[in-house]
């Protein structure tokens, strides 16, 4: 898995996205480990084109579909669907047009946090919104990480007060 | 912007972790079984260092899986 290179590929093509999921959890200070990159992407046709330009050279495929099923990664496919679980030459990447409990890119972007990798600024879902999405998703893996995220939010608030 | 802990903030977080206020989320997380000293380490890392750590973990996990097959 090459998180840095995947993020760079997206940023280099000007894709409007923000990091959610496990990488966001780690960025906010959790010791949680993840093996894929989850992003929420802006769903305009122009941004879908940028996403296609960024990921096509990495040979994306549907991760959860049987091998051999034809998959055309283009604007039409992205606009016809919403969320995609993909594999690629640089590792697994999930593209979410909408996040349970958080909404679409525009809603999550407003209070996102900027992180820097390889001198590139990357938007990451806020810790508050991350907690909200985990509460809404309410899967076992979400319930397991919630106490840690809530403790981290409390720590950050106390640091802000000092 | 993301935050990386200063030495002073690190000491403050360590004190909170070691002696969390009663009824706090920090106390609840400790009670839940979370080792919050790991968070202290994460909060002291840059985003690049965190990403590198995730990549290293993935390499390690793949190596383990390969070894279990042989």
mmCIF file of C-alpha atoms in Angstrom:
data_model
loop_
_atom_site.group_PDB
_atom_site.id
_atom_site.type_symbol
_atom_site.label_atom_id
_atom_site.label_comp_id
_atom_site.label_asym_id
_atom_site.label_seq_id
_atom_site.Cartn_x
_atom_site.Cartn_y
_atom_site.Cartn_z
ATOM 1 C CA UNK A 1 0.000 0.000 0.000
ATOM 2 C CA UNK A 2 1.446 3.349 -1.016
ATOM 3 C CA UNK A 3 -0.676 5.995 0.668
ATOM 4 C CA UNK A 4 1.645 8.907 -0.065
ATOM 5 C CA UNK A 5 1.881 8.154 -3.784
ATOM 6 C CA UNK A 6 -1.874 7.635 -4.088
ATOM 7 C CA UNK A 7 -2.571 10.964 -2.394
ATOM 8 C CA UNK A 8 0.004 12.644 -4.627
ATOM 9 C CA UNK A 9 -1.592 11.167 -7.763
ATOM 10 C CA UNK A 10 -4.966 12.616 -6.728
ATOM 11 C CA UNK A 11 -3.554 16.009 -5.756
ATOM 12 C CA UNK A 12 -1.419 16.304 -8.898
ATOM 13 C CA UNK A 13 -4.545 16.013 -11.045
ATOM 14 C CA UNK A 14 -6.396 18.584 -8.959
ATOM 15 C CA UNK A 15 -9.031 16.149 -7.693
ATOM 16 C CA UNK A 16 -11.332 17.721 -5.103
ATOM 17 C CA UNK A 17 -11.485 15.149 -2.310
ATOM 18 C CA UNK A 18 -11.008 14.691 1.372
ATOM 19 C CA UNK A 19 -9.564 11.787 3.297
ATOM 20 C CA UNK A 20 -11.978 9.863 5.498
ATOM 21 C CA UNK A 21 -11.800 6.380 7.076
ATOM 22 C CA UNK A 22 -8.746 4.744 8.592
ATOM 23 C CA UNK A 23 -6.132 7.195 7.298
ATOM 24 C CA UNK A 24 -8.165 10.066 8.761
ATOM 25 C CA UNK A 25 -8.457 8.167 12.041
ATOM 26 C CA UNK A 26 -4.660 7.787 12.145
ATOM 27 C CA UNK A 27 -4.113 11.420 11.133
ATOM 28 C CA UNK A 28 -6.159 12.568 14.115
ATOM 29 C CA UNK A 29 -3.911 10.618 16.475
ATOM 30 C CA UNK A 30 -5.355 7.122 16.696
ATOM 31 C CA UNK A 31 -3.141 4.062 16.680
ATOM 32 C CA UNK A 32 -5.694 2.387 14.376
ATOM 33 C CA UNK A 33 -4.146 0.556 11.414
ATOM 34 C CA UNK A 34 -5.693 0.492 7.979
ATOM 35 C CA UNK A 35 -4.815 -1.050 4.661
ATOM 36 C CA UNK A 36 -6.810 1.107 2.285
ATOM 37 C CA UNK A 37 -7.381 4.753 1.472
ATOM 38 C CA UNK A 38 -10.949 6.046 1.762
ATOM 39 C CA UNK A 39 -11.812 9.343 0.142
ATOM 40 C CA UNK A 40 -14.984 11.372 -0.276
ATOM 41 C CA UNK A 41 -14.952 13.007 -3.697
ATOM 42 C CA UNK A 42 -16.784 15.965 -5.162
ATOM 43 C CA UNK A 43 -19.226 14.665 -7.771
ATOM 44 C CA UNK A 44 -19.203 17.289 -10.504
ATOM 45 C CA UNK A 45 -18.547 15.910 -14.016
ATOM 46 C CA UNK A 46 -15.300 17.928 -14.139
ATOM 47 C CA UNK A 47 -14.037 16.464 -10.882
ATOM 48 C CA UNK A 48 -14.998 12.957 -11.994
ATOM 49 C CA UNK A 49 -12.843 13.569 -15.087
ATOM 50 C CA UNK A 50 -9.934 14.575 -12.836
ATOM 51 C CA UNK A 51 -10.446 11.452 -10.738
ATOM 52 C CA UNK A 52 -10.398 9.313 -13.869
ATOM 53 C CA UNK A 53 -7.219 11.063 -15.056
ATOM 54 C CA UNK A 54 -5.535 10.471 -11.683
ATOM 55 C CA UNK A 55 -6.456 6.820 -11.211
ATOM 56 C CA UNK A 56 -6.602 5.406 -14.758
ATOM 57 C CA UNK A 57 -2.798 5.052 -15.036
ATOM 58 C CA UNK A 58 -2.955 2.947 -11.840
ATOM 59 C CA UNK A 59 -5.240 0.357 -13.495
ATOM 60 C CA UNK A 60 -8.216 0.528 -11.124
ATOM 61 C CA UNK A 61 -10.473 -2.508 -10.803
ATOM 62 C CA UNK A 62 -13.527 -3.405 -8.741
ATOM 63 C CA UNK A 63 -12.082 -5.037 -5.641
ATOM 64 C CA UNK A 64 -15.179 -6.950 -4.622
ATOM 65 C CA UNK A 65 -16.206 -8.193 -8.054
ATOM 66 C CA UNK A 66 -15.151 -11.507 -9.584
ATOM 67 C CA UNK A 67 -12.022 -11.275 -11.726
ATOM 68 C CA UNK A 68 -12.723 -10.743 -15.395
ATOM 69 C CA UNK A 69 -15.833 -8.621 -14.968
ATOM 70 C CA UNK A 70 -15.440 -5.714 -17.381
ATOM 71 C CA UNK A 71 -15.026 -2.375 -15.641
ATOM 72 C CA UNK A 72 -14.724 0.885 -17.497
ATOM 73 C CA UNK A 73 -13.421 3.587 -15.171
ATOM 74 C CA UNK A 74 -14.757 6.768 -16.677
ATOM 75 C CA UNK A 75 -16.913 9.790 -15.909
ATOM 76 C CA UNK A 76 -20.114 7.961 -16.881
ATOM 77 C CA UNK A 77 -19.389 5.078 -14.522
ATOM 78 C CA UNK A 78 -18.605 7.440 -11.641
ATOM 79 C CA UNK A 79 -21.750 9.493 -12.194
ATOM 80 C CA UNK A 80 -23.883 6.350 -12.571
ATOM 81 C CA UNK A 81 -22.762 5.053 -9.189
ATOM 82 C CA UNK A 82 -21.896 6.649 -5.887
ATOM 83 C CA UNK A 83 -19.424 4.583 -3.867
ATOM 84 C CA UNK A 84 -16.708 2.366 -5.385
ATOM 85 C CA UNK A 85 -14.316 -0.078 -3.711
ATOM 86 C CA UNK A 86 -11.296 -0.269 -5.991
ATOM 87 C CA UNK A 87 -7.933 -1.954 -6.143
ATOM 88 C CA UNK A 88 -5.058 -0.256 -7.973
ATOM 89 C CA UNK A 89 -1.350 -0.561 -8.674
ATOM 90 C CA UNK A 90 -0.685 1.545 -5.559
ATOM 91 C CA UNK A 91 -3.146 -0.255 -3.292
ATOM 92 C CA UNK A 92 -6.816 -0.290 -2.390
ATOM 93 C CA UNK A 93 -8.843 2.892 -2.568
ATOM 94 C CA UNK A 94 -12.509 3.461 -1.736
ATOM 95 C CA UNK A 95 -14.265 6.340 -3.458
ATOM 96 C CA UNK A 96 -17.301 7.630 -1.606
ATOM 97 C CA UNK A 97 -19.676 10.152 -3.091
ATOM 98 C CA UNK A 98 -21.623 10.254 0.136
ATOM 99 C CA UNK A 99 -20.728 9.272 3.689
ATOM 100 C CA UNK A 100 -23.270 7.866 6.150
ATOM 101 C CA UNK A 101 -23.850 10.468 8.851
ATOM 102 C CA UNK A 102 -21.654 13.030 7.126
ATOM 103 C CA UNK A 103 -23.237 13.711 3.774
ATOM 104 C CA UNK A 104 -21.468 14.738 0.602
ATOM 105 C CA UNK A 105 -18.083 16.347 -0.049
ATOM 106 C CA UNK A 106 -19.435 19.897 0.201
ATOM 107 C CA UNK A 107 -20.855 19.272 3.682
ATOM 108 C CA UNK A 108 -17.696 17.600 4.991
ATOM 109 C CA UNK A 109 -15.285 20.049 3.355
ATOM 110 C CA UNK A 110 -16.427 23.094 5.332
ATOM 111 C CA UNK A 111 -14.787 22.027 8.592
ATOM 112 C CA UNK A 112 -12.100 19.683 7.202
ATOM 113 C CA UNK A 113 -8.506 19.905 8.461
ATOM 114 C CA UNK A 114 -5.427 20.391 6.283
ATOM 115 C CA UNK A 115 -2.546 17.927 6.602
ATOM 116 C CA UNK A 116 0.659 18.036 4.565
ATOM 117 C CA UNK A 117 2.382 15.160 2.827
ATOM 118 C CA UNK A 118 5.297 15.556 0.449
ATOM 119 C CA UNK A 119 4.639 19.320 0.556
ATOM 120 C CA UNK A 120 1.104 18.765 -0.709
ATOM 121 C CA UNK A 121 -1.834 20.003 1.318
ATOM 122 C CA UNK A 122 -4.488 17.324 1.816
ATOM 123 C CA UNK A 123 -7.949 17.868 3.302
ATOM 124 C CA UNK A 124 -8.956 15.407 6.001
ATOM 125 C CA UNK A 125 -12.401 15.060 7.580
ATOM 126 C CA UNK A 126 -12.584 16.801 10.963
ATOM 127 C CA UNK A 127 -12.415 14.698 14.099
ATOM 128 C CA UNK A 128 -15.901 15.849 15.087
ATOM 129 C CA UNK A 129 -17.367 14.807 11.712
ATOM 130 C CA UNK A 130 -15.430 11.540 11.807
ATOM 131 C CA UNK A 131 -17.018 10.689 15.160
ATOM 132 C CA UNK A 132 -20.423 11.603 13.748
ATOM 133 C CA UNK A 133 -19.955 9.263 10.753
ATOM 134 C CA UNK A 134 -18.743 6.418 12.977
ATOM 135 C CA UNK A 135 -21.774 6.822 15.245
ATOM 136 C CA UNK A 136 -24.068 6.806 12.205
ATOM 137 C CA UNK A 137 -22.417 3.790 10.538
ATOM 138 C CA UNK A 138 -22.613 1.861 13.845
ATOM 139 C CA UNK A 139 -20.781 -1.247 12.604
ATOM 140 C CA UNK A 140 -18.767 -3.271 15.081
ATOM 141 C CA UNK A 141 -15.494 -1.790 13.787
ATOM 142 C CA UNK A 142 -16.938 1.717 14.229
ATOM 143 C CA UNK A 143 -18.078 1.026 17.778
ATOM 144 C CA UNK A 144 -14.599 -0.271 18.643
ATOM 145 C CA UNK A 145 -12.812 2.887 17.522
ATOM 146 C CA UNK A 146 -15.325 5.398 18.950
ATOM 147 C CA UNK A 147 -14.050 5.502 22.572
ATOM 148 C CA UNK A 148 -10.545 6.287 21.287
ATOM 149 C CA UNK A 149 -11.782 9.040 18.935
ATOM 150 C CA UNK A 150 -13.914 10.580 21.672
ATOM 151 C CA UNK A 151 -10.920 10.574 24.032
ATOM 152 C CA UNK A 152 -8.803 12.227 21.320
ATOM 153 C CA UNK A 153 -11.433 14.923 20.820
ATOM 154 C CA UNK A 154 -11.451 15.581 24.554
ATOM 155 C CA UNK A 155 -7.647 15.783 24.588
ATOM 156 C CA UNK A 156 -7.669 18.260 21.688
ATOM 157 C CA UNK A 157 -10.290 20.412 23.400
ATOM 158 C CA UNK A 158 -8.246 20.476 26.595
ATOM 159 C CA UNK A 159 -5.132 21.425 24.616
ATOM 160 C CA UNK A 160 -7.131 24.207 22.990
ATOM 161 C CA UNK A 161 -8.120 25.525 26.397
ATOM 162 C CA UNK A 162 -4.530 25.630 27.689
ATOM 163 C CA UNK B 1 -4.160 22.928 10.251
ATOM 164 C CA UNK B 2 -3.092 19.632 11.782
ATOM 165 C CA UNK B 3 -1.391 19.760 15.135
ATOM 166 C CA UNK B 4 1.874 18.170 16.243
ATOM 167 C CA UNK B 5 2.377 18.209 19.982
ATOM 168 C CA UNK B 6 5.024 20.439 21.522
ATOM 169 C CA UNK B 7 7.034 19.107 24.486
ATOM 170 C CA UNK B 8 4.827 21.090 26.861
ATOM 171 C CA UNK B 9 1.623 19.762 25.276
ATOM 172 C CA UNK B 10 3.025 16.263 25.370
ATOM 173 C CA UNK B 11 3.532 16.534 29.132
ATOM 174 C CA UNK B 12 0.011 17.850 29.525
ATOM 175 C CA UNK B 13 -1.479 14.953 27.525
ATOM 176 C CA UNK B 14 0.586 12.440 29.463
ATOM 177 C CA UNK B 15 -0.740 13.856 32.729
ATOM 178 C CA UNK B 16 -4.303 13.598 31.378
ATOM 179 C CA UNK B 17 -3.754 10.011 30.299
ATOM 180 C CA UNK B 18 -2.184 8.976 33.598
ATOM 181 C CA UNK B 19 -4.797 10.687 35.720
ATOM 182 C CA UNK B 20 -7.927 11.330 33.637
ATOM 183 C CA UNK B 21 -10.759 13.373 35.137
ATOM 184 C CA UNK B 22 -13.491 11.149 36.527
ATOM 185 C CA UNK B 23 -16.367 10.657 34.094
ATOM 186 C CA UNK B 24 -14.306 11.943 31.155
ATOM 187 C CA UNK B 25 -14.056 10.350 27.706
ATOM 188 C CA UNK B 26 -10.354 9.756 28.398
ATOM 189 C CA UNK B 27 -11.238 7.770 31.510
ATOM 190 C CA UNK B 28 -13.902 5.875 29.537
ATOM 191 C CA UNK B 29 -11.395 4.970 26.808
ATOM 192 C CA UNK B 30 -8.925 3.693 29.390
ATOM 193 C CA UNK B 31 -11.709 1.689 31.015
ATOM 194 C CA UNK B 32 -12.586 0.310 27.543
ATOM 195 C CA UNK B 33 -9.030 -1.029 27.360
ATOM 196 C CA UNK B 34 -7.332 1.460 25.044
ATOM 197 C CA UNK B 35 -3.648 2.150 25.611
ATOM 198 C CA UNK B 36 -3.686 5.914 25.200
ATOM 199 C CA UNK B 37 0.112 6.170 25.336
ATOM 200 C CA UNK B 38 -0.019 4.952 21.712
ATOM 201 C CA UNK B 39 -2.077 8.041 20.882
ATOM 202 C CA UNK B 40 0.540 10.228 22.484
ATOM 203 C CA UNK B 41 3.071 8.821 20.041
ATOM 204 C CA UNK B 42 0.746 9.299 17.065
ATOM 205 C CA UNK B 43 0.070 12.901 18.047
ATOM 206 C CA UNK B 44 3.811 13.564 18.115
ATOM 207 C CA UNK B 45 4.255 12.425 14.491
ATOM 208 C CA UNK B 46 3.931 14.357 11.244
ATOM 209 C CA UNK B 47 1.313 13.229 8.714
ATOM 210 C CA UNK B 48 4.130 11.884 6.512
ATOM 211 C CA UNK B 49 5.438 9.815 9.423
ATOM 212 C CA UNK B 50 1.934 8.505 10.132
ATOM 213 C CA UNK B 51 1.459 7.494 6.485
ATOM 214 C CA UNK B 52 4.854 5.800 6.440
ATOM 215 C CA UNK B 53 3.900 3.873 9.564
ATOM 216 C CA UNK B 54 0.667 2.673 7.923
ATOM 217 C CA UNK B 55 2.629 1.582 4.838
ATOM 218 C CA UNK B 56 5.177 -0.260 6.985
ATOM 219 C CA UNK B 57 2.359 -2.028 8.843
ATOM 220 C CA UNK B 58 0.822 -3.116 5.537
ATOM 221 C CA UNK B 59 4.185 -4.499 4.383
ATOM 222 C CA UNK B 60 4.536 -6.337 7.690
ATOM 223 C CA UNK B 61 1.013 -7.812 7.433
ATOM 224 C CA UNK B 62 1.656 -8.962 3.849
ATOM 225 C CA UNK B 63 4.935 -10.552 4.928
ATOM 226 C CA UNK B 64 3.194 -12.421 7.730
ATOM 227 C CA UNK B 65 0.512 -13.655 5.335
ATOM 228 C CA UNK B 66 3.148 -14.878 2.865
ATOM 229 C CA UNK B 67 5.047 -16.629 5.656
ATOM 230 C CA UNK B 68 1.908 -18.402 6.873
ATOM 231 C CA UNK B 69 1.393 -19.869 3.395
ATOM 232 C CA UNK B 70 4.834 -21.466 3.245
#
